[in-house]
Amino acid sequence: MRTLIQGGTVVTAEGSYPADVLIDGETIAAVGRDLAALGAVDTTIDASGKYVIPGAIDVHTHMELPFGGTFAKDTFETGTRAAAWGGTTTILDFAVQSRGRSLREGLDAWHAKAEGNCAIDYGFHMIMSDVNDATLAEMDGLVADGVTTFKLFTAYPGVFLSDDGAIFRAMQQTAKNGGLIMMHAENGLAIDVVAAQTFAEGKTDPYYHGVVRYPIFEGEATNRAIRLAEAAEVPVYIVHLSAREALNEVRAARDRGAAAFAETCPQYLFLTLDDMGNGFEGAKFVCSPPLRPPDHAVELWKGLAKDDLQVVSTDHCPFDFEGQKELGRGDFRKIPNGLPGVENRVDLLHDGGVVAGRITANRWVEIISTAPARMFGLYPRKGAVAVGSDADLVVYDPKAKHTISASTHHMNVDYSCYEGREVQGWSTVVLSRGKTVIENGAYVGQKGDGRFLRREPSQEYLKAT
Ligand SMILES: [Zn+2]
């Protein structure tokens, strides 16, 4: 099966140029001018007036995540389909180790949820709930099996929180096996003190979820995680960075030559603490770290432009407003944490980044696809428009406008954080390993098209960056 994407502008992290892209089977066979001359093809896709970009990679999703007595609403089937609609052709989801069980058991459970159900390719990170001799030893086997990244938390005491010794031991293990530690960096113990005091004052609305998780608690934990990684002489990746205080720690670390990396998410760029203020409606915006006052987003955009932040992921973790977010009526501490977003990231970043003049189209591609591929051991198989790379490609119309709404989105959740927001930019055709899965707004793929991605360790690359 040969497909020719004809007449578009190839936009990569390095540059933009007019070129056709020829696909043979699952991979890119040629990139250049006038490729129709190379012979007959089975399908031709007209990309005139449009960009041809590498499929986007979302390195932070939580399909079917158990949280607070309920489950994130999107399954691997519905969530990966929604991702494809939004131009994302790879997700990395977080498998969870249950306390007292093995890592492998948690990983197997996530494989069982995903296998045969995904619309696009997928890989896993491993959330470690216990750090002990047995789980440390298990990490090496996971790295060998392509699960090369491990998430630890300084938040959620009693659930996911690891103490400093545990974090340091896990980091030391990655120095040996080439893995990478990803940190949820908020001081959960201090947050719980303020949360209890605030609740006792009768302040129970969702808004207070945003108030009690101080930016300085994120800054402190970010610094601590980076300092521990420096001591262990390994890179570290801070997930969902939201606060100026945390960004400043990453900046300072990078300035002194530390291998510190961080992602932010669309919610921290486009939404603010004010969105949490409308009574219990604010529950729609409850996530951790929380939304911040507007001046933080200004700094995050600067961080993205200057590469102090390298990636934008979604932390997609959708809960219905009705029946799920409502579990926290009367107590903001009981609202399930998480927002939907896997479908909206590419367009939001194009509209608010490229169209708004904050970043170039090339930087946009880097943030949504190429940098994630490099950092998470998928490059150049993913994240590139290059001969031999997987033909994960998006024909992107940079002029088309559409309005984000729960009534038209494909995520399995009953509200949108961006309801009514008009964005410019739209994925018109999406190919996953050479197969068209989205065509002019219609899903034409099949459940099970997506395959598990065995990733390479990326520590050496990160140390040298
Ligand atoms: Zn998350």
Short mmCIF file of C-alpha atoms and ligand atoms in Angstrom, two decimals:
data_model
loop_
_atom_site.label_atom_id
_atom_site.label_comp_id
_atom_site.label_asym_id
_atom_site.label_seq_id
_atom_site.Cartn_x
_atom_site.Cartn_y
_atom_site.Cartn_z
CA MET A 1 0.00 0.00 0.00
CA ARG A 2 1.55 3.28 -1.18
CA THR A 3 0.10 6.64 -0.21
CA LEU A 4 1.23 10.03 -1.50
CA ILE A 5 0.59 13.19 0.50
CA GLN A 6 0.91 15.80 -2.18
CA GLY A 7 1.47 19.54 -2.31
CA GLY A 8 1.72 20.38 1.38
CA THR A 9 4.25 22.24 3.48
CA VAL A 10 6.24 19.86 5.65
CA VAL A 11 6.66 21.46 9.08
CA THR A 12 9.17 19.89 11.43
CA ALA A 13 11.05 21.00 14.53
CA GLU A 14 13.92 22.05 12.26
CA GLY A 15 12.17 23.93 9.48
CA SER A 16 9.33 24.27 6.97
CA TYR A 17 9.49 23.51 3.26
CA PRO A 18 7.17 22.47 0.42
CA ALA A 19 7.38 18.71 -0.13
CA ASP A 20 5.39 15.60 -0.91
CA VAL A 21 5.55 12.64 1.46
CA LEU A 22 5.48 9.12 0.07
CA ILE A 23 4.40 6.32 2.38
CA ASP A 24 5.09 2.69 1.67
CA GLY A 25 3.33 0.37 4.09
CA GLU A 26 3.79 1.66 7.61
CA THR A 27 6.77 3.94 7.08
CA ILE A 28 7.83 7.05 5.19
CA ALA A 29 9.60 6.09 1.96
CA ALA A 30 10.47 9.51 0.55
CA VAL A 31 10.16 13.22 1.30
CA GLY A 32 10.73 15.69 -1.55
CA ARG A 33 9.38 17.58 -4.53
CA ASP A 34 7.24 16.01 -7.25
CA LEU A 35 7.19 12.50 -5.85
CA ALA A 36 4.33 11.52 -8.17
CA ALA A 37 7.12 10.87 -10.67
CA LEU A 38 8.26 7.91 -8.54
CA GLY A 39 5.41 5.79 -9.86
CA ALA A 40 1.86 4.68 -9.15
CA VAL A 41 0.35 4.91 -5.68
CA ASP A 42 -2.82 3.47 -4.19
CA THR A 43 -4.02 6.69 -2.57
CA THR A 44 -3.24 10.36 -3.00
CA ILE A 45 -4.02 12.88 -0.27
CA ASP A 46 -4.16 16.50 -1.35
CA ALA A 47 -2.36 18.66 1.23
CA SER A 48 -2.24 21.92 -0.73
CA GLY A 49 -2.51 24.92 1.57
CA LYS A 50 -1.89 22.68 4.56
CA TYR A 51 0.93 21.59 6.83
CA VAL A 52 2.21 18.04 6.98
CA ILE A 53 3.51 17.43 10.49
CA PRO A 54 4.67 14.40 12.48
CA GLY A 55 1.79 12.96 14.51
CA ALA A 56 1.59 14.53 17.94
CA ILE A 57 2.74 12.63 21.03
CA ASP A 58 1.00 13.05 24.37
CA VAL A 59 3.32 11.68 27.04
CA HIS A 60 0.94 12.13 29.95
CA THR A 61 -2.49 10.47 29.96
CA HIS A 62 -4.55 8.50 32.47
CA MET A 63 -7.08 6.31 30.72
CA GLU A 64 -9.33 4.36 33.13
CA LEU A 65 -7.31 5.59 36.12
CA PRO A 66 -8.77 4.62 39.51
CA PHE A 67 -8.90 7.77 41.67
CA GLY A 68 -10.81 8.60 44.83
CA GLY A 69 -13.24 5.70 44.55
CA THR A 70 -14.05 6.20 40.87
CA PHE A 71 -12.37 5.79 37.46
CA ALA A 72 -11.24 8.27 34.80
CA LYS A 73 -14.01 8.08 32.26
CA ASP A 74 -12.13 7.51 29.01
CA THR A 75 -11.15 3.94 28.25
CA PHE A 76 -8.16 3.19 26.05
CA GLU A 77 -10.66 2.80 23.22
CA THR A 78 -12.51 6.11 23.61
CA GLY A 79 -9.48 8.06 24.78
CA THR A 80 -7.14 7.06 21.97
CA ARG A 81 -9.85 7.68 19.39
CA ALA A 82 -10.37 11.18 20.78
CA ALA A 83 -6.62 11.69 20.70
CA ALA A 84 -6.54 10.76 17.02
CA TRP A 85 -9.29 13.24 16.22
CA GLY A 86 -7.07 15.88 17.74
CA GLY A 87 -3.96 14.97 15.72
CA THR A 88 -2.26 12.84 18.38
CA THR A 89 -0.91 9.50 17.13
CA THR A 90 0.93 8.29 20.22
CA ILE A 91 0.10 8.38 23.91
CA LEU A 92 2.17 7.36 26.90
CA ASP A 93 -0.11 6.37 29.75
CA PHE A 94 0.72 5.70 33.40
CA ALA A 95 0.45 2.12 34.62
CA VAL A 96 0.02 2.00 38.38
CA GLN A 97 1.65 -0.26 40.94
CA SER A 98 -0.80 -0.93 43.78
CA ARG A 99 0.74 -0.70 47.24
CA GLY A 100 2.15 -4.07 48.30
CA ARG A 101 1.98 -5.57 44.80
CA SER A 102 4.70 -5.88 42.19
CA LEU A 103 5.39 -3.40 39.40
CA ARG A 104 4.90 -6.20 36.91
CA GLU A 105 1.40 -6.92 38.16
CA GLY A 106 0.45 -3.27 37.67
CA LEU A 107 2.00 -3.19 34.22
CA ASP A 108 0.22 -6.38 33.19
CA ALA A 109 -3.09 -4.86 34.29
CA TRP A 110 -2.49 -1.82 32.06
CA HIS A 111 -1.50 -4.00 29.14
CA ALA A 112 -4.77 -5.87 29.57
CA LYS A 113 -6.77 -2.63 29.51
CA ALA A 114 -5.05 -1.31 26.39
CA GLU A 115 -4.32 -4.31 24.22
CA GLY A 116 -6.61 -4.60 21.22
CA ASN A 117 -8.47 -1.44 22.14
CA CYS A 118 -6.32 1.46 20.98
CA ALA A 119 -6.80 3.58 17.87
CA ILE A 120 -3.17 4.78 17.93
CA ASP A 121 0.18 3.53 19.25
CA TYR A 122 0.77 3.64 22.97
CA GLY A 123 3.42 3.07 25.59
CA PHE A 124 3.57 3.08 29.37
CA HIS A 125 5.32 4.79 32.21
CA MET A 126 5.20 3.04 35.58
CA ILE A 127 3.90 4.74 38.71
CA MET A 128 5.79 3.33 41.69
CA SER A 129 3.76 3.32 44.90
CA ASP A 130 6.41 1.42 46.89
CA VAL A 131 10.14 1.82 46.57
CA ASN A 132 11.84 -1.20 48.16
CA ASP A 133 14.47 -3.79 47.27
CA ALA A 134 12.00 -5.84 45.24
CA THR A 135 10.54 -2.99 43.19
CA LEU A 136 13.96 -1.43 42.63
CA ALA A 137 15.18 -4.72 41.19
CA GLU A 138 12.07 -4.93 39.02
CA MET A 139 12.80 -1.56 37.41
CA ASP A 140 15.67 -3.05 35.40
CA GLY A 141 13.38 -5.62 33.80
CA LEU A 142 10.82 -2.99 32.89
CA VAL A 143 13.47 -0.84 31.21
CA ALA A 144 14.53 -3.90 29.21
CA ASP A 145 10.89 -4.38 28.18
CA GLY A 146 10.52 -0.82 26.90
CA VAL A 147 8.90 0.74 29.94
CA THR A 148 11.77 3.07 30.66
CA THR A 149 10.20 5.79 32.78
CA PHE A 150 8.99 5.78 36.37
CA LYS A 151 6.80 8.31 38.12
CA LEU A 152 7.16 9.20 41.76
CA PHE A 153 5.23 11.68 43.87
CA THR A 154 5.98 14.14 46.63
CA ALA A 155 2.20 14.65 46.77
CA TYR A 156 -0.77 12.48 47.90
CA PRO A 157 0.45 11.31 51.36
CA GLY A 158 -0.72 7.80 52.16
CA VAL A 159 -1.46 7.02 48.52
CA PHE A 160 1.43 7.76 46.17
CA LEU A 161 3.84 9.89 48.22
CA SER A 162 7.45 8.69 48.35
CA ASP A 163 9.83 10.13 50.92
CA ASP A 164 13.15 11.65 49.91
CA GLY A 165 15.10 8.46 50.61
CA ALA A 166 12.80 6.44 48.38
CA ILE A 167 13.04 8.99 45.58
CA PHE A 168 16.81 9.06 45.87
CA ARG A 169 17.07 5.26 45.79
CA ALA A 170 14.90 5.07 42.66
CA MET A 171 17.04 7.74 41.02
CA GLN A 172 20.19 5.78 41.87
CA GLN A 173 18.62 2.75 40.22
CA THR A 174 18.06 4.70 37.00
CA ALA A 175 21.74 5.67 37.04
CA LYS A 176 22.37 1.95 36.54
CA ASN A 177 19.56 0.95 34.19
CA GLY A 178 19.21 4.06 32.00
CA GLY A 179 15.63 4.80 33.05
CA LEU A 180 14.20 8.20 33.84
CA ILE A 181 12.38 9.41 36.95
CA MET A 182 9.36 11.65 36.39
CA MET A 183 8.27 13.66 39.40
CA HIS A 184 4.93 14.99 40.51
CA ALA A 185 6.47 17.81 42.54
CA GLU A 186 4.20 19.39 45.12
CA ASN A 187 4.75 19.23 48.87
CA GLY A 188 1.74 17.07 49.68
CA LEU A 189 2.32 16.98 53.43
CA ALA A 190 2.30 20.77 53.73
CA ILE A 191 -0.66 21.04 51.35
CA ASP A 192 -2.69 18.68 53.55
CA VAL A 193 -2.06 20.93 56.57
CA VAL A 194 -3.39 24.00 54.78
CA ALA A 195 -6.25 22.03 53.25
CA ALA A 196 -7.40 20.77 56.68
CA GLN A 197 -7.14 24.26 58.20
CA THR A 198 -9.06 25.80 55.30
CA PHE A 199 -11.79 23.16 55.41
CA ALA A 200 -12.13 23.69 59.20
CA GLU A 201 -12.82 27.37 58.50
CA GLY A 202 -15.87 26.29 56.51
CA LYS A 203 -14.25 26.95 53.13
CA THR A 204 -15.41 23.89 51.22
CA ASP A 205 -15.85 25.05 47.60
CA PRO A 206 -13.68 23.76 44.72
CA TYR A 207 -11.99 27.16 44.57
CA TYR A 208 -10.10 26.33 47.77
CA HIS A 209 -8.49 23.34 46.10
CA GLY A 210 -6.70 25.96 44.03
CA VAL A 211 -5.89 28.14 47.02
CA VAL A 212 -4.41 25.59 49.42
CA ARG A 213 -1.88 24.10 47.02
CA TYR A 214 0.48 27.08 47.21
CA PRO A 215 2.82 27.75 44.28
CA ILE A 216 5.71 27.76 46.74
CA PHE A 217 4.87 24.16 47.68
CA GLU A 218 5.39 23.26 44.03
CA GLY A 219 8.59 25.30 43.87
CA GLU A 220 9.99 23.64 46.97
CA ALA A 221 9.26 20.10 45.79
CA THR A 222 10.60 20.86 42.30
CA ASN A 223 13.88 22.09 43.75
CA ARG A 224 14.07 19.06 46.05
CA ALA A 225 13.49 16.60 43.19
CA ILE A 226 16.08 18.29 41.01
CA ARG A 227 18.66 18.43 43.83
CA LEU A 228 18.17 14.73 44.57
CA ALA A 229 18.64 13.94 40.87
CA GLU A 230 21.80 16.02 40.78
CA ALA A 231 23.11 14.09 43.78
CA ALA A 232 22.30 10.79 42.04
CA GLU A 233 23.82 12.18 38.81
CA VAL A 234 20.78 11.40 36.68
CA PRO A 235 18.36 13.48 34.60
CA VAL A 236 14.92 14.22 36.02
CA TYR A 237 11.64 15.20 34.35
CA ILE A 238 9.10 17.31 36.21
CA VAL A 239 5.54 16.53 35.14
CA HIS A 240 2.73 19.09 34.76
CA LEU A 241 4.67 22.12 35.96
CA SER A 242 2.17 24.89 36.72
CA ALA A 243 3.77 27.57 38.88
CA ARG A 244 6.30 30.32 38.30
CA GLU A 245 8.07 29.22 41.49
CA ALA A 246 8.62 25.76 40.01
CA LEU A 247 9.70 27.09 36.62
CA ASN A 248 12.29 29.29 38.31
CA GLU A 249 13.78 26.21 39.96
CA VAL A 250 14.00 24.44 36.60
CA ARG A 251 15.58 27.53 35.03
CA ALA A 252 18.15 27.82 37.80
CA ALA A 253 18.96 24.13 37.54
CA ARG A 254 19.43 24.28 33.79
CA ASP A 255 21.57 27.40 34.16
CA ARG A 256 23.93 25.50 36.44
CA GLY A 257 24.05 22.62 33.96
CA ALA A 258 21.71 20.15 35.63
CA ALA A 259 19.83 17.70 33.38
CA ALA A 260 16.44 19.02 34.52
CA PHE A 261 13.47 18.85 32.15
CA ALA A 262 9.82 19.75 32.51
CA GLU A 263 6.47 19.70 30.80
CA THR A 264 3.48 21.92 31.30
CA CYS A 265 -0.12 21.33 30.18
CA PRO A 266 -2.70 23.37 28.25
CA GLN A 267 -4.77 23.97 31.39
CA TYR A 268 -1.91 25.95 32.94
CA LEU A 269 -1.48 28.00 29.77
CA PHE A 270 -5.13 28.71 28.97
CA LEU A 271 -7.08 28.51 32.25
CA THR A 272 -6.63 30.29 35.57
CA LEU A 273 -7.62 30.10 39.22
CA ASP A 274 -10.55 32.41 38.38
CA ASP A 275 -12.13 29.54 36.41
CA MET A 276 -12.50 27.69 39.72
CA GLY A 277 -14.51 30.47 41.33
CA ASN A 278 -18.06 29.82 40.14
CA GLY A 279 -19.43 27.82 43.10
CA PHE A 280 -19.40 24.06 42.60
CA GLU A 281 -18.99 24.57 38.82
CA GLY A 282 -15.35 25.11 39.73
CA ALA A 283 -15.07 21.34 40.29
CA LYS A 284 -14.75 21.01 36.51
CA PHE A 285 -11.33 22.61 36.84
CA VAL A 286 -9.99 20.67 39.81
CA CYS A 287 -6.63 19.09 39.00
CA SER A 288 -3.25 18.90 40.73
CA PRO A 289 -1.22 21.03 40.65
CA PRO A 290 -4.15 23.44 40.48
CA LEU A 291 -4.86 26.26 38.06
CA ARG A 292 -2.86 29.37 38.97
CA PRO A 293 -3.43 33.14 38.86
CA PRO A 294 -2.95 34.52 35.31
CA ASP A 295 0.58 35.85 35.77
CA HIS A 296 1.93 32.28 36.02
CA ALA A 297 0.82 31.43 32.48
CA VAL A 298 2.76 34.42 31.12
CA GLU A 299 5.91 32.89 32.58
CA LEU A 300 5.09 29.40 31.30
CA TRP A 301 4.80 30.73 27.74
CA LYS A 302 8.23 32.35 28.14
CA GLY A 303 9.54 29.04 29.45
CA LEU A 304 8.24 27.26 26.36
CA ALA A 305 9.71 29.84 24.00
CA LYS A 306 13.13 29.64 25.67
CA ASP A 307 13.17 25.84 26.14
CA ASP A 308 13.16 25.88 29.93
CA LEU A 309 9.97 23.88 29.36
CA GLN A 310 10.42 21.28 26.64
CA VAL A 311 7.07 19.53 26.33
CA VAL A 312 3.34 20.18 26.59
CA SER A 313 1.34 17.10 27.54
CA THR A 314 -2.28 16.99 28.69
CA ASP A 315 -2.44 14.98 31.94
CA HIS A 316 -5.74 13.85 30.40
CA CYS A 317 -7.76 12.38 33.27
CA PRO A 318 -11.46 13.01 32.67
CA PHE A 319 -14.23 12.73 35.23
CA ASP A 320 -17.85 13.56 34.49
CA PHE A 321 -19.17 16.61 36.28
CA GLU A 322 -22.34 14.69 37.03
CA GLY A 323 -21.79 11.77 39.39
CA GLN A 324 -17.99 11.96 39.57
CA LYS A 325 -16.84 15.53 40.29
CA GLU A 326 -19.96 15.68 42.47
CA LEU A 327 -18.34 13.27 44.93
CA GLY A 328 -16.66 16.38 46.32
CA ARG A 329 -19.76 18.49 46.99
CA GLY A 330 -19.23 20.04 50.40
CA ASP A 331 -15.54 19.06 50.57
CA PHE A 332 -13.10 20.17 47.89
CA ARG A 333 -10.66 17.49 49.10
CA LYS A 334 -12.97 14.76 47.78
CA ILE A 335 -13.30 16.03 44.21
CA PRO A 336 -11.58 13.61 41.80
CA ASN A 337 -8.47 15.37 40.45
CA GLY A 338 -8.19 15.62 36.69
CA LEU A 339 -9.33 17.28 33.48
CA PRO A 340 -10.10 16.12 29.95
CA GLY A 341 -7.82 17.43 27.21
CA VAL A 342 -6.23 14.75 25.03
CA GLU A 343 -8.25 15.89 22.01
CA ASN A 344 -7.58 19.63 22.33
CA ARG A 345 -3.84 20.03 22.93
CA VAL A 346 -2.62 20.33 19.32
CA ASP A 347 -5.21 22.94 18.34
CA LEU A 348 -4.94 24.95 21.56
CA LEU A 349 -1.17 25.16 21.21
CA HIS A 350 -1.45 26.08 17.54
CA ASP A 351 -4.03 28.77 18.21
CA GLY A 352 -2.64 30.19 21.45
CA GLY A 353 1.00 29.61 20.48
CA VAL A 354 1.55 29.93 16.74
CA VAL A 355 -1.44 32.05 15.68
CA ALA A 356 -0.97 34.32 18.71
CA GLY A 357 2.69 34.81 17.79
CA ARG A 358 4.21 33.35 20.96
CA ILE A 359 6.05 30.48 19.27
CA THR A 360 6.89 29.48 15.69
CA ALA A 361 5.18 26.62 13.89
CA ASN A 362 8.47 24.71 14.15
CA ARG A 363 8.63 25.17 17.91
CA TRP A 364 4.98 24.05 18.08
CA VAL A 365 5.88 20.78 16.32
CA GLU A 366 8.87 20.37 18.60
CA ILE A 367 6.79 20.82 21.77
CA ILE A 368 3.92 18.54 20.74
CA SER A 369 5.86 15.81 18.92
CA THR A 370 9.62 15.88 18.41
CA ALA A 371 10.82 16.73 21.92
CA PRO A 372 8.50 14.14 23.50
CA ALA A 373 9.79 11.52 21.03
CA ARG A 374 13.40 12.34 21.85
CA MET A 375 12.95 12.47 25.61
CA PHE A 376 10.97 9.27 25.83
CA GLY A 377 13.02 7.01 23.58
CA LEU A 378 10.84 7.06 20.47
CA TYR A 379 12.91 9.20 18.07
CA PRO A 380 13.31 8.98 15.08
CA ARG A 381 10.68 6.25 14.83
CA LYS A 382 8.16 8.87 15.98
CA GLY A 383 8.31 12.67 16.02
CA ALA A 384 9.91 13.07 12.59
CA VAL A 385 8.93 13.45 8.93
CA ALA A 386 11.88 11.46 7.63
CA VAL A 387 12.60 8.42 5.50
CA GLY A 388 12.26 5.28 7.61
CA SER A 389 10.17 6.89 10.34
CA ASP A 390 6.73 5.53 11.12
CA ALA A 391 4.18 7.19 8.86
CA ASP A 392 2.40 8.88 11.75
CA LEU A 393 1.42 12.05 9.96
CA VAL A 394 -1.12 14.83 10.26
CA VAL A 395 -2.36 16.98 7.40
CA TYR A 396 -3.06 20.12 9.37
CA ASP A 397 -5.13 23.06 8.16
CA PRO A 398 -3.62 26.11 9.89
CA LYS A 399 -6.49 28.37 8.76
CA ALA A 400 -9.57 26.30 9.65
CA LYS A 401 -11.45 27.48 12.72
CA HIS A 402 -13.66 25.48 15.01
CA THR A 403 -15.28 25.85 18.39
CA ILE A 404 -14.44 23.49 21.23
CA SER A 405 -17.52 22.07 22.94
CA ALA A 406 -18.61 19.03 24.92
CA SER A 407 -21.44 18.68 22.39
CA THR A 408 -18.97 17.99 19.57
CA HIS A 409 -15.84 16.57 21.23
CA HIS A 410 -15.13 12.84 21.24
CA MET A 411 -13.76 12.39 24.73
CA ASN A 412 -16.13 10.38 26.91
CA VAL A 413 -16.85 13.13 29.41
CA ASP A 414 -19.82 15.41 29.94
CA TYR A 415 -18.13 18.81 29.87
CA SER A 416 -15.25 20.73 28.28
CA CYS A 417 -12.88 23.06 30.12
CA TYR A 418 -12.72 25.12 26.92
CA GLU A 419 -16.46 25.23 26.17
CA GLY A 420 -17.19 27.81 23.46
CA ARG A 421 -13.57 28.67 22.78
CA GLU A 422 -12.84 29.18 19.08
CA VAL A 423 -9.48 27.87 17.91
CA GLN A 424 -7.68 28.18 14.60
CA GLY A 425 -6.12 24.99 13.26
CA TRP A 426 -7.53 21.56 12.58
CA SER A 427 -6.23 18.07 11.87
CA THR A 428 -7.97 17.19 8.60
CA VAL A 429 -6.28 13.86 7.89
CA VAL A 430 -4.48 11.75 10.48
CA LEU A 431 -2.41 8.69 9.60
CA SER A 432 -1.15 6.12 12.07
CA ARG A 433 1.66 4.00 10.65
CA GLY A 434 0.47 4.70 7.12
CA LYS A 435 -3.19 3.98 7.75
CA THR A 436 -5.68 6.83 7.61
CA VAL A 437 -7.58 6.94 10.90
CA ILE A 438 -9.18 10.40 10.66
CA GLU A 439 -10.43 11.90 7.43
CA ASN A 440 -12.23 15.26 7.35
CA GLY A 441 -13.66 14.86 10.82
CA ALA A 442 -14.62 11.20 10.52
CA TYR A 443 -12.95 8.32 12.32
CA VAL A 444 -12.14 5.64 9.75
CA GLY A 445 -9.79 3.46 11.81
CA GLN A 446 -10.48 0.40 13.89
CA LYS A 447 -10.16 -0.48 17.51
CA GLY A 448 -6.91 -2.35 17.91
CA ASP A 449 -5.00 -0.46 15.19
CA GLY A 450 -2.70 0.93 17.89
CA ARG A 451 0.25 -1.14 19.06
CA PHE A 452 2.35 -1.17 22.21
CA LEU A 453 5.59 0.78 21.87
CA ARG A 454 8.71 -0.65 23.43
CA ARG A 455 10.79 2.44 24.14
CA GLU A 456 14.55 2.88 24.30
CA PRO A 457 16.17 4.34 27.42
CA SER A 458 16.81 8.03 26.77
CA GLN A 459 19.09 8.89 29.70
CA GLU A 460 22.23 9.27 27.62
CA TYR A 461 20.44 11.63 25.26
CA LEU A 462 19.06 13.68 28.16
CA LYS A 463 22.46 13.95 29.83
CA ALA A 464 23.96 15.28 26.63
CA THR A 465 21.20 17.82 25.94
ZN ZN B 1 -1.01 12.84 35.76
#
